CSV table of C-alpha atoms and ligand atoms in Angstrom, one decimal:
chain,number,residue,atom,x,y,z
A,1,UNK,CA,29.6,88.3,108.6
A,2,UNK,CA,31.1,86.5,105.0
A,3,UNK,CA,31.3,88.5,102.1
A,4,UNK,CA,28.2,87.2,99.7
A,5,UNK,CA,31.1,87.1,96.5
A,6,UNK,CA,34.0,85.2,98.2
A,7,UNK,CA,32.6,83.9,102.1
A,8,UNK,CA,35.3,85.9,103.6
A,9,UNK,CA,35.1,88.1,106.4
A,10,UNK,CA,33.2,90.9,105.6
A,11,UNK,CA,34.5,94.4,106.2
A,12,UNK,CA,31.1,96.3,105.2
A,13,UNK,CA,27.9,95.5,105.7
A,14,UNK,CA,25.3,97.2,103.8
A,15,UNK,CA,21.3,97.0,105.5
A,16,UNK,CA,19.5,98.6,102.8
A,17,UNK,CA,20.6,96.1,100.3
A,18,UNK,CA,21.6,93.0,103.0
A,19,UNK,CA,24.6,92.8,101.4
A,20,UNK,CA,28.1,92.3,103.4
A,21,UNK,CA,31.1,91.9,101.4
A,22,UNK,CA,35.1,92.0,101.9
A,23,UNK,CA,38.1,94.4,101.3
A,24,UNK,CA,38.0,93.4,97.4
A,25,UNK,CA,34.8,93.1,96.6
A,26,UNK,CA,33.4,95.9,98.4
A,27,UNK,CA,36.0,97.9,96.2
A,28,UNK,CA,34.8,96.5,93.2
A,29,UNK,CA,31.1,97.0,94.0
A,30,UNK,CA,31.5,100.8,95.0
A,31,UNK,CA,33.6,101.6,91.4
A,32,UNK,CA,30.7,99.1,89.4
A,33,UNK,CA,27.9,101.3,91.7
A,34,UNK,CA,29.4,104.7,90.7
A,35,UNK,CA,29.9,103.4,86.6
A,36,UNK,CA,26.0,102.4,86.6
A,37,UNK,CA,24.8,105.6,88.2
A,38,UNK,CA,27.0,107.5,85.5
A,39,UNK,CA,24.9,105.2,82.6
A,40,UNK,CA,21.9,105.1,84.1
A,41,UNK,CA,21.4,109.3,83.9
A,42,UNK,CA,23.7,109.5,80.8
A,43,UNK,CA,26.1,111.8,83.1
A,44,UNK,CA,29.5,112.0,80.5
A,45,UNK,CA,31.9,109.8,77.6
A,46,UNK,CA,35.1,109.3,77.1
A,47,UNK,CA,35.7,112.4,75.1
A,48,UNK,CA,34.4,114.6,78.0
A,49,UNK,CA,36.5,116.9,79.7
A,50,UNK,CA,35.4,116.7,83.6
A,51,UNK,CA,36.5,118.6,86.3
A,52,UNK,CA,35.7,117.9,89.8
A,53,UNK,CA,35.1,119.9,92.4
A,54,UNK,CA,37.1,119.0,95.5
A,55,UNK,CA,36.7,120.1,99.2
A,56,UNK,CA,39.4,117.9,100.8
A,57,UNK,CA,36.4,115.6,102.2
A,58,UNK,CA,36.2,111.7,101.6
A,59,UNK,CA,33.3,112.6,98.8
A,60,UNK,CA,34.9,114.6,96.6
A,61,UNK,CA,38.4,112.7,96.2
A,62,UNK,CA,36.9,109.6,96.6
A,63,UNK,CA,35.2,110.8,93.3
A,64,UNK,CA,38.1,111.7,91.6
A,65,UNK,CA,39.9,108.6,92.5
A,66,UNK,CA,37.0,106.4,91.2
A,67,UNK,CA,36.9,108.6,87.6
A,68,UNK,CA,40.3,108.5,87.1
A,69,UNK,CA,40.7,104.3,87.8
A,70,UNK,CA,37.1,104.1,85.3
A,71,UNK,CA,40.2,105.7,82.8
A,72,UNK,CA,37.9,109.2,82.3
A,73,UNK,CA,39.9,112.6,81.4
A,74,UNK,CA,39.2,114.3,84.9
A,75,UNK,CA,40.9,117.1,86.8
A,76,UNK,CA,40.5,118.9,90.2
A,77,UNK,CA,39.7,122.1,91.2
A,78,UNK,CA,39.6,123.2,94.6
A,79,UNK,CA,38.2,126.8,95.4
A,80,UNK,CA,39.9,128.2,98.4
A,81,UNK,CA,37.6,130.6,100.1
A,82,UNK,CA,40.4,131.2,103.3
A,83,UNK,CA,38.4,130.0,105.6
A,84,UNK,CA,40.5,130.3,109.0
A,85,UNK,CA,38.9,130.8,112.7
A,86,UNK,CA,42.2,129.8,113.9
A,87,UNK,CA,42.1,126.0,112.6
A,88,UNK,CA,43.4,126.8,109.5
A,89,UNK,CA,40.2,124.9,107.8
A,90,UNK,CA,41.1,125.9,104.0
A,91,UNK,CA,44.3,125.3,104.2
A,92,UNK,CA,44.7,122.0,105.9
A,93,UNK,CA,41.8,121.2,103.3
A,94,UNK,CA,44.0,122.5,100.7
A,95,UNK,CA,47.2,120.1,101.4
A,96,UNK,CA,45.3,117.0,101.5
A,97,UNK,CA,44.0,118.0,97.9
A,98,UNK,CA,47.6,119.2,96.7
A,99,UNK,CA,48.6,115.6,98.4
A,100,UNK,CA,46.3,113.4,96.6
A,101,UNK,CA,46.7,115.2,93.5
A,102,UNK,CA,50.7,115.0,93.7
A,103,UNK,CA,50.3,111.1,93.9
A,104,UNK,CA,48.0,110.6,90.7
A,105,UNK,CA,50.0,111.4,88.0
A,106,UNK,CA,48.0,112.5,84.8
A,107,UNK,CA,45.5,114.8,86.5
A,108,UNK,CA,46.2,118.1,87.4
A,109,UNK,CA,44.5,120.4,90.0
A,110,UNK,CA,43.3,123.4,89.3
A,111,UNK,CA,43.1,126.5,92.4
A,112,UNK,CA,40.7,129.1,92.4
A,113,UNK,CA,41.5,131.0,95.8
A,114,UNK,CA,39.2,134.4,96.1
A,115,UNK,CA,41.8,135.7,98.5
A,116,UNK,CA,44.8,136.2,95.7
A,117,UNK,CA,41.7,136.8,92.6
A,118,UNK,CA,39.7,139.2,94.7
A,119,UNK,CA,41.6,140.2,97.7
A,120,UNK,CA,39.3,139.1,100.6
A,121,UNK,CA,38.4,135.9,101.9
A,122,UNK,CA,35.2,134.7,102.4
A,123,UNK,CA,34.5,136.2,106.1
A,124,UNK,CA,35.6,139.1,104.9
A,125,UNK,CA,32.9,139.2,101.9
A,126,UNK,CA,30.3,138.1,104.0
A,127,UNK,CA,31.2,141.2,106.6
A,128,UNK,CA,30.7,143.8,104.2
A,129,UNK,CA,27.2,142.1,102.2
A,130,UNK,CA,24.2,143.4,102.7
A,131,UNK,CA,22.3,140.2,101.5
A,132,UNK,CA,25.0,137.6,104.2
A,133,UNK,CA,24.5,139.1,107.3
A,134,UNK,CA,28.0,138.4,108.3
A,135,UNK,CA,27.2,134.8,107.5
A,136,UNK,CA,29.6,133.3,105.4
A,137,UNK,CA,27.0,130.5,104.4
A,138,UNK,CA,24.8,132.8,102.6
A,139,UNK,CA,27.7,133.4,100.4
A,140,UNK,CA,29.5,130.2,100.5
A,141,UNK,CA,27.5,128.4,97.2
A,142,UNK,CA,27.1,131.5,94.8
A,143,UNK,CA,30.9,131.7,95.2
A,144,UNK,CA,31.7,128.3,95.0
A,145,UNK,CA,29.1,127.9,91.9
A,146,UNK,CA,31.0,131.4,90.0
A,147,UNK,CA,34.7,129.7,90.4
A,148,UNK,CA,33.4,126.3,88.9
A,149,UNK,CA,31.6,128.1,86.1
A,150,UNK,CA,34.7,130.5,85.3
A,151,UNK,CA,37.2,128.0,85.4
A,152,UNK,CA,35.2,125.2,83.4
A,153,UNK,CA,34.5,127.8,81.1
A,154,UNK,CA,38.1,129.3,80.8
A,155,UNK,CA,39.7,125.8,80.6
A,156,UNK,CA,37.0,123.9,78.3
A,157,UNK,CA,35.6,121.2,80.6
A,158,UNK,CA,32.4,120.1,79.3
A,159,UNK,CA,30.9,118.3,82.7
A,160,UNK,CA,31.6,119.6,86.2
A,161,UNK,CA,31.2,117.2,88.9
A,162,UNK,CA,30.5,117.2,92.7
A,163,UNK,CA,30.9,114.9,95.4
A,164,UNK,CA,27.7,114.8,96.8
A,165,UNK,CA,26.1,111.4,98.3
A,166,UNK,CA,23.0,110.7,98.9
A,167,UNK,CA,22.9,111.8,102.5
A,168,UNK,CA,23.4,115.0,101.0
A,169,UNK,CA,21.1,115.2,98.6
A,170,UNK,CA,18.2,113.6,101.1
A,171,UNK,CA,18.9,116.8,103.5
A,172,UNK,CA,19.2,119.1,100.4
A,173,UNK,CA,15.6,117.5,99.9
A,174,UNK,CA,14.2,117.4,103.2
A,175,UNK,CA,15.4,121.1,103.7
A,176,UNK,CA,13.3,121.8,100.6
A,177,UNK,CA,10.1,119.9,100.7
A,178,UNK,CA,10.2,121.4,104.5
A,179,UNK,CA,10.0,124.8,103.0
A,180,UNK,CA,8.4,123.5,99.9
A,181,UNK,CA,11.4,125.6,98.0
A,182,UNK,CA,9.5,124.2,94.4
A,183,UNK,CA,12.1,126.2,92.2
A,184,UNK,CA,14.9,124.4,94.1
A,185,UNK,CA,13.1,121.1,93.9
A,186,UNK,CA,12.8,121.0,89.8
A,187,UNK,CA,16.3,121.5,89.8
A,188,UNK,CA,17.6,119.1,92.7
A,189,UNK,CA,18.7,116.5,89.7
A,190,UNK,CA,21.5,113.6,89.5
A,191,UNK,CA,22.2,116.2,86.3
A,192,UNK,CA,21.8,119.6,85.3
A,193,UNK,CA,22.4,120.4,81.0
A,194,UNK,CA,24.8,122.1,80.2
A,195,UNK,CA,23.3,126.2,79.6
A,196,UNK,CA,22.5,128.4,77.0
A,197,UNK,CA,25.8,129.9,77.4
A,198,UNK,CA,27.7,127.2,76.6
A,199,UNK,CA,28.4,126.2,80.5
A,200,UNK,CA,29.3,123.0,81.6
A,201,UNK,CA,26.7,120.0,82.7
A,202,UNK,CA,27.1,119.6,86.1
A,203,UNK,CA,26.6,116.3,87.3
A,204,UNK,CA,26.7,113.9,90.8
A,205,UNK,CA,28.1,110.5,90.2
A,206,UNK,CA,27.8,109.9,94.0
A,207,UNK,CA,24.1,110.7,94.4
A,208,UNK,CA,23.0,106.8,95.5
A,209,UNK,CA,25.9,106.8,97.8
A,210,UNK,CA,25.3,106.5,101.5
A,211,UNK,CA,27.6,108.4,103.5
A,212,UNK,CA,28.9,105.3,104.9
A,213,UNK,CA,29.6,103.9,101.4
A,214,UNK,CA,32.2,106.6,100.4
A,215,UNK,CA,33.4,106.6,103.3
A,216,UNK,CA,34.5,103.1,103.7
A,217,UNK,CA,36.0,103.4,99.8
A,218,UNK,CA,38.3,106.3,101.1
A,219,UNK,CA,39.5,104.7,103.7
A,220,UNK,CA,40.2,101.3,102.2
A,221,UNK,CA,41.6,102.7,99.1
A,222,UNK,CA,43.7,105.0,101.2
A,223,UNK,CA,42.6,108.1,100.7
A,224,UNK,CA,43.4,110.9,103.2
A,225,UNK,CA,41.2,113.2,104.0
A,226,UNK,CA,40.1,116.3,105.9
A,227,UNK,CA,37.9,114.9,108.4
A,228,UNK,CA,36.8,117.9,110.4
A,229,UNK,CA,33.8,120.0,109.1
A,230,UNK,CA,34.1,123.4,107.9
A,231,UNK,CA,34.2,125.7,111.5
A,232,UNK,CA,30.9,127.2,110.3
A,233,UNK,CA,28.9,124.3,109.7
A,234,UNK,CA,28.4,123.7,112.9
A,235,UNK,CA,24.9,125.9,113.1
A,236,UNK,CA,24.0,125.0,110.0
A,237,UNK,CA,20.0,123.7,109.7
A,238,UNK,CA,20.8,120.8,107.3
A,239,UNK,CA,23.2,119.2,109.8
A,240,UNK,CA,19.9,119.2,112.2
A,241,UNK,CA,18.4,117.1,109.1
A,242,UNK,CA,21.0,115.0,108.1
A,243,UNK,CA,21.0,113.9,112.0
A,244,UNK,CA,16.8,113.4,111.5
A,245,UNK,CA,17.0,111.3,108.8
A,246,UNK,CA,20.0,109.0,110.2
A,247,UNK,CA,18.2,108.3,112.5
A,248,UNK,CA,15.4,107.4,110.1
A,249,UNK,CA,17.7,105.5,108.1
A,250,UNK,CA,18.7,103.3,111.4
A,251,UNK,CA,15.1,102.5,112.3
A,252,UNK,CA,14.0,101.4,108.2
A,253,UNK,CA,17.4,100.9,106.5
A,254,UNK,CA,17.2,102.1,102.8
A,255,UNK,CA,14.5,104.8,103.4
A,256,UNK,CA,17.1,107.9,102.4
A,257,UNK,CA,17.4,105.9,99.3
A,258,UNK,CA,13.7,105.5,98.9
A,259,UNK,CA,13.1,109.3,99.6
A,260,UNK,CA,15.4,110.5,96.9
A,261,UNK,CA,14.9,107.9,94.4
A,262,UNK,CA,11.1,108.5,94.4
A,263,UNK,CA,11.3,112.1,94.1
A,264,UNK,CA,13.3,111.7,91.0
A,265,UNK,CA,11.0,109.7,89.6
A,266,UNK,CA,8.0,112.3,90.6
A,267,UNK,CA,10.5,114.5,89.0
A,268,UNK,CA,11.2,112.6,85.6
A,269,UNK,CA,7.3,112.3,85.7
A,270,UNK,CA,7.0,116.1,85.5
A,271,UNK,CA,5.7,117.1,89.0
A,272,UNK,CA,8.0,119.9,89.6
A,273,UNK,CA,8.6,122.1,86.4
A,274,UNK,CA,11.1,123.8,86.0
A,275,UNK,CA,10.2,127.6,85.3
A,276,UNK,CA,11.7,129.4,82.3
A,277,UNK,CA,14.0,132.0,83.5
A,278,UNK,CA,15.7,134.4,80.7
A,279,UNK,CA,19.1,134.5,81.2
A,280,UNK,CA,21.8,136.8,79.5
A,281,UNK,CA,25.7,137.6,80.1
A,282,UNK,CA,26.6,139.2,82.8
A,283,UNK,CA,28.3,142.9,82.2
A,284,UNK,CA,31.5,142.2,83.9
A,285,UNK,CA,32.2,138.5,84.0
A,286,UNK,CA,30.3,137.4,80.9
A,287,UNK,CA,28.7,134.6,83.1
A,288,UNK,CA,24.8,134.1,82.4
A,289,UNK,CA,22.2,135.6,85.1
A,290,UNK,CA,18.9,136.7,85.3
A,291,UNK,CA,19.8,139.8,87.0
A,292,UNK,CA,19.6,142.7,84.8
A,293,UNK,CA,23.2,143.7,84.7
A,294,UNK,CA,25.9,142.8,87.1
A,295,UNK,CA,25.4,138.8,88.1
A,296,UNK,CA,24.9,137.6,91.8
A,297,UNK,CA,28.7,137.4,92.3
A,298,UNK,CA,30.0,140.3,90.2
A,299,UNK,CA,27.8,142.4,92.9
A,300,UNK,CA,29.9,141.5,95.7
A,301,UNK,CA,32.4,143.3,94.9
A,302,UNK,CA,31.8,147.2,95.2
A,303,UNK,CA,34.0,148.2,92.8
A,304,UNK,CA,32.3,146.7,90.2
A,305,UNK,CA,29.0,148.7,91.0
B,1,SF4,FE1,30.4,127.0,103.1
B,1,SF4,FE2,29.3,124.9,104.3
B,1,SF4,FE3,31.4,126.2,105.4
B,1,SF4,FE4,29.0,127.3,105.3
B,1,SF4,S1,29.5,125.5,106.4
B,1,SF4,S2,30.9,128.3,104.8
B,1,SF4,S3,28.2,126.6,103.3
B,1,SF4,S4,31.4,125.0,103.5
B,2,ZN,ZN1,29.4,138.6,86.8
């Protein structure tokens, strides 16, 4: 296979769009891909302050890498929850962030780790809540969505990012329409505005991304990354989807992208609204919820009760 810019060999062939092209040029493409996505849904500028959120995985620090080469003002943040089960999962996902971010200089990395701010991890948390179960995955986003919040909001970033493709988002979708989860479907967007309590925009630069794509920039720009998954993923419903819909994908190449890209145009169009929730600060943390006092996360922690 030739490479449709420069007829050499290819090193990445693309089905949906029947386009193969070579070490260079798939470089360039996947940087130009990532800048038009950012246009097209009017993510963030020059003058905004971004902060990505990064797990260690080929997504996130491939998105970082990309921002900081398009010459945006973008740090890291990675939120260490301690997970463990013996494989040292946080950790090890920890160094290759501290690693990558020690070899850009001009970006700095930010560490939220609810261990040394809250004094358990996130088993832990999830052993003691009523709403978990003991499953650390019930937990796992609220927390995740609290750290981002705080430390955009203590630090001034304006846009929060996250490194989610569009494999992601097309389970995230799936999982939905499955349970037709309508509140979570009007706000599945490419971007969320930033909220009436001055909180970031969060945005996903990566959303048109296969898999495959940011994979194959991480590894040819030479990014290392944790490859494992995280030790409790492996029961987790949307990895049962995400295998569905690959297989999908290999029997009509393009038909993730279809999927999502229609439902955001449903979306634009107005099909799912968006309900009007009141939100006001929360007691302890000052963050916005709908909850009358204490927020989600500020309940946790039975001190705070
Ligand atoms: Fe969090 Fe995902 Fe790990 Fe569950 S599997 S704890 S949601 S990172
Ligand atoms: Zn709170």
């Amino acid at each position: 296979m030739k490479c449709r810019q420069c007829g050499r060999t290819a090193v990445m062939h693309m089905r949906p769009y029947r386009l193969s092209l070579c070490e260079k040029h798939y470089d360039g493409w996947f940087v130009d891909q990532t800048k038009r996505t950012i246009r097209t849904y009017d993510m963030f500028g020059h003058s905004d302050r971004i902060l990505v959120a990064v797990s260690g995985g080929k997504d996130s620090l491939s998105l970082w890498d990309v921002l900081l080469r398009l010459g945006y003002q973008v740090d890291g943040l990675y939120i260490d929850l301690g997970i463990d089960r013996g494989e040292r999962y946080s950790a090890r996902s920890r160094e290759f962030v501290e690693r990558f971010a020690a070899s850009r200089p001009g970006t700095t990395l930010r560490i939220a780790d609810l261990n040394a701010d809250y004094g358990e991890t996130l088993q832990e948390v999830a052993r003691h809540t009523r709403r978990a179960r003991g499953k650390p995955c019930a937990l796992c986003g609220l927390i995740k969505r609290h750290a981002m919040n705080r430390v955009a909001l203590d630090e001034a970033y304006t846009v929060l990012a996250t490194g989610h493709n569009l494999d992601d988002e097309a389970t995230a979708l799936f999982g939905n329409v499955l349970h037709w989860q309508t509140g979570y479907l009007a706000r599945q967007a490419p971007v969320l505005p930033a909220d009436s309590a001055g909180l970031a925009r969060k945005v996903k630069p990566l959303c048109r991304r296969y898999e495959r794509e940011t994979a194959a920039y991480a590894i040819l720009a030479g990014i290392e990354y944790i490859i494992d998954e995280c030790p409790f993923a492996a029961h987790a419903s949307s990895l049962r989807y995400k295998d569905l819909l690959n297989r999908l994908e290999t029997d009509s190449p393009g038909a993730l992208l279809q999927f999502y890209g229609k439902f955001l145009k449903q979306r634009e169009d107005g099909l799912f609204e968006a309900q009007a929730v009141e939100l006001h600060k929360c007691s302890h943390c000052g963050q916005p919820t709908s909850a009358p006092d204490l927020c989600a996360f500020c309940r946790l922690w039975p001190d705070n009760e």
